[in-house]
Short mmCIF file of C-alpha atoms and ligand atoms in Angstrom, two decimals:
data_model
loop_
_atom_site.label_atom_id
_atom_site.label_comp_id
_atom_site.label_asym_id
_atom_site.label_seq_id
_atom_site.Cartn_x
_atom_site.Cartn_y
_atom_site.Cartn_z
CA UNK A 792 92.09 64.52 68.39
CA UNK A 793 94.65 62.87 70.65
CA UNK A 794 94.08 62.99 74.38
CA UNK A 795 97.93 64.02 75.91
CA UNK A 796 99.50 61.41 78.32
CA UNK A 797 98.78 61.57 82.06
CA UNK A 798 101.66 62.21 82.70
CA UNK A 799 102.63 65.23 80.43
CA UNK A 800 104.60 68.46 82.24
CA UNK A 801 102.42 71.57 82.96
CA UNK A 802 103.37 74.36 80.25
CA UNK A 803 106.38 76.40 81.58
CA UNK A 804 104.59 79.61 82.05
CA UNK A 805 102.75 77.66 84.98
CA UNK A 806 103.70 78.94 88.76
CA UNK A 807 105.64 76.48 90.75
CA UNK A 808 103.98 74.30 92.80
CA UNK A 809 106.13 74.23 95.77
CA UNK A 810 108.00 76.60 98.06
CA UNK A 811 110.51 76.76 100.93
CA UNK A 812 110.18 78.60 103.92
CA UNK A 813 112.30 79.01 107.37
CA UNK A 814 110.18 77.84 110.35
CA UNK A 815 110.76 78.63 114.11
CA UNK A 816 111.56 75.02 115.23
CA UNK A 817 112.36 76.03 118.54
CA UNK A 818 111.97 79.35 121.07
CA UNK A 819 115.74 80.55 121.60
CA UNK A 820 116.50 81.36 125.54
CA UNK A 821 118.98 84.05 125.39
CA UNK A 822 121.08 83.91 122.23
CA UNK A 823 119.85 82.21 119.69
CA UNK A 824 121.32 79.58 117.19
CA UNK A 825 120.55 77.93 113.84
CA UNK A 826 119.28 74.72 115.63
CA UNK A 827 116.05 77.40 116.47
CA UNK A 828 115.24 77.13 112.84
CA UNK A 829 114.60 74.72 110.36
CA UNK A 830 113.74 74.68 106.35
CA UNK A 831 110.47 73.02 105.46
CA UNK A 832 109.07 72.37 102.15
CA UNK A 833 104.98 73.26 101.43
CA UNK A 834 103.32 73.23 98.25
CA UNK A 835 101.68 76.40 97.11
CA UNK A 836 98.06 76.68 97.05
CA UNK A 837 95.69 77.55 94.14
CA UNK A 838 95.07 81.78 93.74
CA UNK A 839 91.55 82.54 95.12
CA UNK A 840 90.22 85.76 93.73
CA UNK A 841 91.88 89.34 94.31
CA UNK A 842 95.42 86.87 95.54
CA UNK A 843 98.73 87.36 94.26
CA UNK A 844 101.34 85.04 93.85
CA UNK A 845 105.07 86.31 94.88
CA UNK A 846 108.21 84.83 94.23
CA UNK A 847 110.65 86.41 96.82
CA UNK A 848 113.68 88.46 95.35
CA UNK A 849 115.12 90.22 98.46
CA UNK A 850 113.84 89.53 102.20
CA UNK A 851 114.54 91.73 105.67
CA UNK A 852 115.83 90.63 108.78
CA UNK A 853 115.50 92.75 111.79
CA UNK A 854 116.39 92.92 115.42
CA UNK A 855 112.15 93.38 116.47
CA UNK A 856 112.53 89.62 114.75
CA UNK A 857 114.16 88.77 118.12
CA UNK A 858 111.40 89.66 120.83
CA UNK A 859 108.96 87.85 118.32
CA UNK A 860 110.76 84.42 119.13
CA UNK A 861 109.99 84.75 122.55
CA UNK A 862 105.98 83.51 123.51
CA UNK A 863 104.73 86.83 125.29
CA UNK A 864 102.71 89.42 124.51
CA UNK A 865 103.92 92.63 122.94
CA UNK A 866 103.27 95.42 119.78
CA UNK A 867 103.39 92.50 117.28
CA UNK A 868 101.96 88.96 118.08
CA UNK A 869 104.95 86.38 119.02
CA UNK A 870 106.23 83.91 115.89
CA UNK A 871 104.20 80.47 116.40
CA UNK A 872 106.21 77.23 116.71
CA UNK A 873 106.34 74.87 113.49
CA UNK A 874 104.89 77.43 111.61
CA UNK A 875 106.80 80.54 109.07
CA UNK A 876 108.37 83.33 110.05
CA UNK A 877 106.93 86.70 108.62
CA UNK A 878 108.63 90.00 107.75
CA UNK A 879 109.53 92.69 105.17
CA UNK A 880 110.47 91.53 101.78
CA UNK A 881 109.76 92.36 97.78
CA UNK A 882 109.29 90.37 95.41
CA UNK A 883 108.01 89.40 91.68
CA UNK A 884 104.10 88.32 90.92
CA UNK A 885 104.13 85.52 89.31
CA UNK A 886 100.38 85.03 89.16
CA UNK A 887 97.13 87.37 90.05
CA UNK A 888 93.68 86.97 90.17
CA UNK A 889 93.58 91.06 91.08
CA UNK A 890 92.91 93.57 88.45
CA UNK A 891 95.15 95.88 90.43
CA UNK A 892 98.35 94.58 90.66
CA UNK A 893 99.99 93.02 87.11
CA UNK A 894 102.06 89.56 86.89
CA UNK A 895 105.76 90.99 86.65
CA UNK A 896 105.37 93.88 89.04
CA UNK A 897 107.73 93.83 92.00
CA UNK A 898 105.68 94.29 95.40
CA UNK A 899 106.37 95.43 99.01
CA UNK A 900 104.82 92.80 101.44
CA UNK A 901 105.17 91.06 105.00
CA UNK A 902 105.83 87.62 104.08
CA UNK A 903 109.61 87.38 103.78
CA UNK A 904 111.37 83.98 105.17
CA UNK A 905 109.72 81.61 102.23
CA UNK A 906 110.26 82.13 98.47
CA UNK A 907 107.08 81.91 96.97
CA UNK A 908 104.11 84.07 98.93
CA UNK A 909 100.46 83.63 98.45
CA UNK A 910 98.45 86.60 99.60
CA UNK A 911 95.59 89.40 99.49
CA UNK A 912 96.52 91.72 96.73
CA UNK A 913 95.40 94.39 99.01
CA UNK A 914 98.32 93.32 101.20
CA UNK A 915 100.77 94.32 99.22
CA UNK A 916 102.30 97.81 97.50
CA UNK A 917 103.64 97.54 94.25
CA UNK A 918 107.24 99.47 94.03
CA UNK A 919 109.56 101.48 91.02
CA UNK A 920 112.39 99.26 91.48
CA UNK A 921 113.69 101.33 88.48
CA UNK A 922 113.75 104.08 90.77
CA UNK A 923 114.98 102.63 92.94
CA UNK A 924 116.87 98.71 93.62
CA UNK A 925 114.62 96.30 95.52
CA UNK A 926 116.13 96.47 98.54
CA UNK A 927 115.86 100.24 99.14
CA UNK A 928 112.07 99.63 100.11
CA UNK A 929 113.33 97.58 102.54
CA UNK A 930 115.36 99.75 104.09
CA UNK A 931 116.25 104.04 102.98
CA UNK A 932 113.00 104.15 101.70
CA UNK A 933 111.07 101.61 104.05
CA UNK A 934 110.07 100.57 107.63
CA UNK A 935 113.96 101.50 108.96
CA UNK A 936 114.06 105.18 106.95
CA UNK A 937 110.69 105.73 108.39
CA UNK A 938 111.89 105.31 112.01
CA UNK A 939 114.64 107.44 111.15
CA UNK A 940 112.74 110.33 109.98
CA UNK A 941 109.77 110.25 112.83
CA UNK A 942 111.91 109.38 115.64
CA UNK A 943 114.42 111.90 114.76
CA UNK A 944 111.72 114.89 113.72
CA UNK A 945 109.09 113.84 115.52
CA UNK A 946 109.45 112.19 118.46
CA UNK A 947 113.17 113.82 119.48
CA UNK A 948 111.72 117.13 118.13
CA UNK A 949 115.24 117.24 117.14
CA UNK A 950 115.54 121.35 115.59
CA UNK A 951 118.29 123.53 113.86
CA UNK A 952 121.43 123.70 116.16
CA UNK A 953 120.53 120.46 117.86
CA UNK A 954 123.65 118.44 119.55
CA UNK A 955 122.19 114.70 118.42
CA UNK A 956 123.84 111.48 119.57
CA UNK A 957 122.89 108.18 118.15
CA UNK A 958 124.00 104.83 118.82
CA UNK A 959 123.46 101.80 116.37
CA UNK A 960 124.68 104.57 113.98
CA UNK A 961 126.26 102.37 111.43
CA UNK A 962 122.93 100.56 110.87
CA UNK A 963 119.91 100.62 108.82
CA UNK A 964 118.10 102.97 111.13
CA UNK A 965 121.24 104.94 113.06
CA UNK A 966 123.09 105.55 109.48
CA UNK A 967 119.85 107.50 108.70
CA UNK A 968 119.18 109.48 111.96
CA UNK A 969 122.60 110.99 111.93
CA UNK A 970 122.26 111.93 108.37
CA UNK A 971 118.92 113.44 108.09
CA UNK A 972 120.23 115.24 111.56
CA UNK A 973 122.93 116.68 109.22
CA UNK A 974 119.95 117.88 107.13
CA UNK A 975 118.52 119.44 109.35
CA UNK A 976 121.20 121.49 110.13
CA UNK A 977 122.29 119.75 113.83
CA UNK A 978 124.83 121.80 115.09
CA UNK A 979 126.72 118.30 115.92
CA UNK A 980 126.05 115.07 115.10
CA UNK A 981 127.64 112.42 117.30
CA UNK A 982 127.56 108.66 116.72
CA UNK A 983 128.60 104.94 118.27
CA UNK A 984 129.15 101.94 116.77
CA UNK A 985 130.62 98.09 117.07
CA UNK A 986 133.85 98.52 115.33
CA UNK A 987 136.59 100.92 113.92
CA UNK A 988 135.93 100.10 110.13
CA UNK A 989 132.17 101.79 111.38
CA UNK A 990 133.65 104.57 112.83
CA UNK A 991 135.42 105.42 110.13
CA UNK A 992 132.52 105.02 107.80
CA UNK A 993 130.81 107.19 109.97
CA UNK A 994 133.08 110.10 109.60
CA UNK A 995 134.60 109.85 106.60
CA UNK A 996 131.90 108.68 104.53
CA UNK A 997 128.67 109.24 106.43
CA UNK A 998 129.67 113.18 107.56
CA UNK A 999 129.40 112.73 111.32
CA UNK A 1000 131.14 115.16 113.37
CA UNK A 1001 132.31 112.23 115.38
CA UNK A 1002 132.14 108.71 116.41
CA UNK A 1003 133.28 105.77 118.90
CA UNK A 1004 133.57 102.56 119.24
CA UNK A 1005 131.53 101.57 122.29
CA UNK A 1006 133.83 98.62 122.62
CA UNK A 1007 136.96 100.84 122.92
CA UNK A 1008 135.93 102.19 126.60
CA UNK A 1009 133.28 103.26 128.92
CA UNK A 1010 130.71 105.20 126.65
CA UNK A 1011 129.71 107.69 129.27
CA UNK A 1012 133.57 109.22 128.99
CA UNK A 1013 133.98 108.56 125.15
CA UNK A 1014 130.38 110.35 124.84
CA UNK A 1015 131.98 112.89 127.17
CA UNK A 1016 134.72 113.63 124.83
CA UNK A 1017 133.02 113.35 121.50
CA UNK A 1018 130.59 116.37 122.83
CA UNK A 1019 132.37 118.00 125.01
CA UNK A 1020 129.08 120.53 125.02
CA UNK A 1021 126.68 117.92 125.60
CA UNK A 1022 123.68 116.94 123.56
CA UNK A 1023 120.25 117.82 123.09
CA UNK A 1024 119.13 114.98 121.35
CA UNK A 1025 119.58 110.68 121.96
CA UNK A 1026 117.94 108.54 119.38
CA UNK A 1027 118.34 105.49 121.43
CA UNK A 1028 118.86 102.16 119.29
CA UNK A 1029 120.74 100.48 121.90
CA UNK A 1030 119.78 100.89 126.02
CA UNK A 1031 121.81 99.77 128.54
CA UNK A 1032 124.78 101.95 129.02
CA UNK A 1033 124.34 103.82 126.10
CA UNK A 1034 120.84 105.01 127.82
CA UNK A 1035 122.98 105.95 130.95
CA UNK A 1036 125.56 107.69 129.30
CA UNK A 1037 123.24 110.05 127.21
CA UNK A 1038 121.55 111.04 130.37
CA UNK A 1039 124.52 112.00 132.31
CA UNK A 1040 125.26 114.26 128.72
CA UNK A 1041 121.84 116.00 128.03
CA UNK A 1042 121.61 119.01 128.52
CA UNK A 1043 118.80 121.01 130.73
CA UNK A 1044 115.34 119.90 128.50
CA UNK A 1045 117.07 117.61 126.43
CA UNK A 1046 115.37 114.89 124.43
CA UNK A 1047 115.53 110.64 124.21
CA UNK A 1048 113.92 108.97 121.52
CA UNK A 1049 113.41 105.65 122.78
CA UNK A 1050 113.59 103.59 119.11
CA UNK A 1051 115.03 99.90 120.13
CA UNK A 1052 117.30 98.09 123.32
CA UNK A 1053 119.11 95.55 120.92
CA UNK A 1054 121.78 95.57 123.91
CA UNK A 1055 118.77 93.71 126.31
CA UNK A 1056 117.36 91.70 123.61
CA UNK A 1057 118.44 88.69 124.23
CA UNK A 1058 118.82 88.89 127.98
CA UNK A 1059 117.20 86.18 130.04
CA UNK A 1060 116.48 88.31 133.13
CA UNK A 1061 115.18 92.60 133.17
CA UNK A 1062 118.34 94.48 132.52
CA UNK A 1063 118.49 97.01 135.61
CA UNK A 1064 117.11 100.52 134.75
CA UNK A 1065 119.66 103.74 134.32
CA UNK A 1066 121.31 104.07 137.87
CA UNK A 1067 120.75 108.00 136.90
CA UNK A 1068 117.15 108.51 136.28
CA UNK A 1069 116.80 110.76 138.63
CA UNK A 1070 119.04 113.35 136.39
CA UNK A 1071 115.70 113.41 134.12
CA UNK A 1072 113.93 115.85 136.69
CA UNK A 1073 116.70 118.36 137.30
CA UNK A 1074 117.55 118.65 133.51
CA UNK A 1075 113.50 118.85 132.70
CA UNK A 1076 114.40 115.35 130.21
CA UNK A 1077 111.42 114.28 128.00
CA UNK A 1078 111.95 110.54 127.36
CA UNK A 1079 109.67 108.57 124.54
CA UNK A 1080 109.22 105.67 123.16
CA UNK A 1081 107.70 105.33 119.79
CA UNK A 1082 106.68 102.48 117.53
CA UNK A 1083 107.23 103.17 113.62
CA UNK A 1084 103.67 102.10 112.57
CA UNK A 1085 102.55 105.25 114.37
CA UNK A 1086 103.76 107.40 112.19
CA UNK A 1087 102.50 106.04 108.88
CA UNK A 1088 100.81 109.21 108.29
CA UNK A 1089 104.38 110.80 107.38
CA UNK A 1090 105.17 108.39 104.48
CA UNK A 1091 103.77 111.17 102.22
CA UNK A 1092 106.37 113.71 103.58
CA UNK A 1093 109.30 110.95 104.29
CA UNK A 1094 109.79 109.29 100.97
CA UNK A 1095 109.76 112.24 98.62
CA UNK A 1096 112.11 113.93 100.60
CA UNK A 1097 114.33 110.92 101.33
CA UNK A 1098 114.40 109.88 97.59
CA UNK A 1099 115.52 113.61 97.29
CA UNK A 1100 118.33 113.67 99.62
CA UNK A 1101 119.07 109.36 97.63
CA UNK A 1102 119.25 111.01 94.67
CA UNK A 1103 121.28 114.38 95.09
CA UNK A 1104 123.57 111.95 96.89
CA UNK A 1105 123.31 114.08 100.77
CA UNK A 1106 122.33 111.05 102.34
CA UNK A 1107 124.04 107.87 101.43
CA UNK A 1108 123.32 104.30 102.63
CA UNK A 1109 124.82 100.67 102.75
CA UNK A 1110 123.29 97.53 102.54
CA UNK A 1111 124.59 94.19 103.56
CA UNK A 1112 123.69 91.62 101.14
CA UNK A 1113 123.76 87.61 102.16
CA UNK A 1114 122.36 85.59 99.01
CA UNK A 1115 121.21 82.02 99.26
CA UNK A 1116 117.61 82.94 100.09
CA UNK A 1117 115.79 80.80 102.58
CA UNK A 1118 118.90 78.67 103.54
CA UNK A 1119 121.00 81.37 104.86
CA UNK A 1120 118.16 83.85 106.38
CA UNK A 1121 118.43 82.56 109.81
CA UNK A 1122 122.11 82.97 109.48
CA UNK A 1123 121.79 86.58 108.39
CA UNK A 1124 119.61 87.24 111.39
CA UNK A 1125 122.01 86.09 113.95
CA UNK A 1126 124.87 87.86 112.19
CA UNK A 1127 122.56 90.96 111.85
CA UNK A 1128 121.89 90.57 115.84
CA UNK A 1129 126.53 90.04 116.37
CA UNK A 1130 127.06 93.47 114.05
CA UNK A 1131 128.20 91.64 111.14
CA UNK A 1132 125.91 94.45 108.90
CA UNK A 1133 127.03 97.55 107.72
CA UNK A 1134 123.58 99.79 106.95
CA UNK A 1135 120.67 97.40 105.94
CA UNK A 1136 121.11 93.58 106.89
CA UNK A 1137 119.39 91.93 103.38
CA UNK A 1138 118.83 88.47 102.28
CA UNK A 1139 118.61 88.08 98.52
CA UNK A 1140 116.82 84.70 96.85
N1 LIG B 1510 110.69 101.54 117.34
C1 LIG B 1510 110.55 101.06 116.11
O1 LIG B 1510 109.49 101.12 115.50
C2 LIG B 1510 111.76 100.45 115.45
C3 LIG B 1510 111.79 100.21 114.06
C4 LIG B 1510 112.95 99.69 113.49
C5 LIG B 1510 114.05 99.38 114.30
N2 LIG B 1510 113.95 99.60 115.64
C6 LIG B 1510 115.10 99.35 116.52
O2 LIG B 1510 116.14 100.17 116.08
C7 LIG B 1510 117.39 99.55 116.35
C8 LIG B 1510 118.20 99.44 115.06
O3 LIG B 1510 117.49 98.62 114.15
P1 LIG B 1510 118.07 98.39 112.68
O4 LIG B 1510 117.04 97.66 111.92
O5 LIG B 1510 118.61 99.67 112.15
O6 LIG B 1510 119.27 97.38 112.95
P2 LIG B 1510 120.80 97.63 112.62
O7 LIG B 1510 121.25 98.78 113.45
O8 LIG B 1510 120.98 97.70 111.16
O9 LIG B 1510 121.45 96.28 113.13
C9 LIG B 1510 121.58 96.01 114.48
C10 LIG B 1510 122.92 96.55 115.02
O10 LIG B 1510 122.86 96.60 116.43
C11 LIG B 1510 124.18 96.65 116.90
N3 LIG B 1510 124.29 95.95 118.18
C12 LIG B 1510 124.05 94.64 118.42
N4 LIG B 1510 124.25 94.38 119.73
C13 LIG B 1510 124.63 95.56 120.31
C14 LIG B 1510 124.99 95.93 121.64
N5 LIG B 1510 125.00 95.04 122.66
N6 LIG B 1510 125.33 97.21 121.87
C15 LIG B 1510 125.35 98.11 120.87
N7 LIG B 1510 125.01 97.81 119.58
C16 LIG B 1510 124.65 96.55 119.32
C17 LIG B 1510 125.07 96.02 115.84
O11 LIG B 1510 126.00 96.97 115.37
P3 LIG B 1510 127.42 97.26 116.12
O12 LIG B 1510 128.46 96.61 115.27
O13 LIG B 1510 127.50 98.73 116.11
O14 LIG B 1510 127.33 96.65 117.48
C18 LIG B 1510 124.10 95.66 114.72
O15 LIG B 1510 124.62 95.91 113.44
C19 LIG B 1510 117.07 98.21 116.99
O16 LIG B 1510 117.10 98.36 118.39
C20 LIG B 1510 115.65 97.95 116.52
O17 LIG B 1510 114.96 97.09 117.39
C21 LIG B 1510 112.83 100.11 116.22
#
């Protein structure tokens, strides 16, 4: 029996050994920029019982990324210096020591931004990606379709014959609201967004009643014009003036789901608060804020319904796709943060 040379390669079917991932080399003040992140190179450790190896196929950025740069306390601890960033992707196992989830099954998980992940099998969901492409769990049928449906439903109450307004409507989450407001029979649906090409998508593709660009104008007066009735309903992706605006609109007990202020997020000082709050008392406005992860408990009612309307083809959705993996995510997310997306902003390995 020969003994085989020290030096011999592993067999092929062996996992790699080392991984990528994008690390937060610096906290961004206002905007940031691609000197805030850097590549880094770690090797991957050994499985320890019930672990799962992952080889990233599709990542998420988001714009909640943005208030995790910053070193404060909030919903979701801050990103640490020097180390990875963390978020939404799927991916392939390539190894498991867990009985329950199968080398070769794609899997949902929370540790995007490197290309191989090493973690609890219990931390992670295996998904149909033939029923639907990787990327969809990301995005119609993940954490942004979920704050679609429960902000819209739930925390807007938003009911048949509803006048609904939603800004950030050409994105993951605002693409859905005004859809699944069509749904539900709104007797209007009324969107904003960055640019005429997403206007247009809005209408003609999307089946809003009508849309702006909140670049063309003061919103309060294109809001104004584009519901000449007013609305009942503001799923609020946005702040700032959009938040004024929608007040000024509502009509008496209207409704303002409070889902994300991407317009403040990279301000270095407190934006100033609507100048006409006080509007909220003589209209009888309810005003919430909501966090997705509250609403978990609807995942049972949201994704058969929304792979439903996927499939009949009543709601449609867009993703914007940015391959080259772990060397262009931090790209993606400051493009995602300027409007570049269209629907979901996706970074494929
Ligand atoms: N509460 C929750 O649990 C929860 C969960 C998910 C998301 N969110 C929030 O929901 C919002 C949408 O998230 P998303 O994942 O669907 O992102 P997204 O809408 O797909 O992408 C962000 C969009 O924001 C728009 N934007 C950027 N700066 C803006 C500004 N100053 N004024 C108006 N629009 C601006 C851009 O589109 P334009 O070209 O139209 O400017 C950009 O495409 C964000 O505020 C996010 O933080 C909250």
């Amino acid at each position: 029996m020969s003994t085989p040379p020290a030096t011999a390669a592993p067999p092929a079917t062996s996992p790699p050994a080392t991984s990528r991932e994008v690390h937060l080399a610096s906290r961004p003040s206002g905007w940031p920029t691609p000197e805030n992140f850097s590549v880094a190179g770690v090797s991957v450790p050994a499985l320890a019982p019930d672990q799962v190896l992952v080889r990233n196929v599709v990542m998420s950025v988001d714009p909640y990324m943005r208030g995790r740069m910053d070193d404060r306390p909030s919903y979701v601890p801050p990103f640490q210096l020097g180390a990875p960033l963390d978020g939404g992707a799927v991916g392939e196992v390539l190894a498991s020591t867990s009985d329950a989830v199968p080398v070769g099954a794609h899997v949902l998980h929370g540790l995007g931004w490197r290309e191989l992940a090493v973690l609890p099998a219990a931390r992670v969901v295996v998904v149909d990606t033939q029923l639907a492409p990787a990327g969809a769990y990301l995005g119609v049928l993940g954490m942004p379709g979920l704050t679609a449906y429960a902000g819209l439903l739930e925390v807007a109450a938003m009911k048949e014959g509803d006048s609904v307004f939603v800004s950030g409507a050409a994105g993951a989450v605002g693409s859905l609201v005004g859809q699944i407001a069509k749904q539900r029979s709104a007797a209007r649906v009324v969107g904003s967004a960055g640019s005429a090409d997403k206007v247009r998508y809005l209408v003609d593709e999307l089946g809003f009643d009508a849309a702006f660009n909140y670049r063309d104008g003061p919103v309060r007066e294109q809001l104004r014009t584009a519901a000449p009735d007013g609305i009942d309903v503001y799923f609020d992706n946005v702040g700032g003036e959009h938040l004024e605006a929608a007040i000024s609109a509502l009509n008496l007990r209207g409704r303002i789901a409070i889902c994300g202020m991407i317009s403040q997020y990279n301000d270095t000082e407190p934006a100033p608060g609507p100048r006409n709050l006080a509007m909220v008392l003589g209209k009888r406005l309810t005003i919430r804020g909501f966090i997705v992860s509250d609403f978990n408990h609807l995942q049972p009612t949201f994704v058969p319904e929304m792979i439903g309307w996927i499939t009949d083809g009543t709601v449609r959705y867009q993703e914007t796709t940015v391959d080259g993996g772990v060397e262009a995510a931090a790209q993606a997310f400051l493009d995602l943060m300027r409007g570049a997306n269209t629907g979901k902003m996706l970074v494929r390995f």
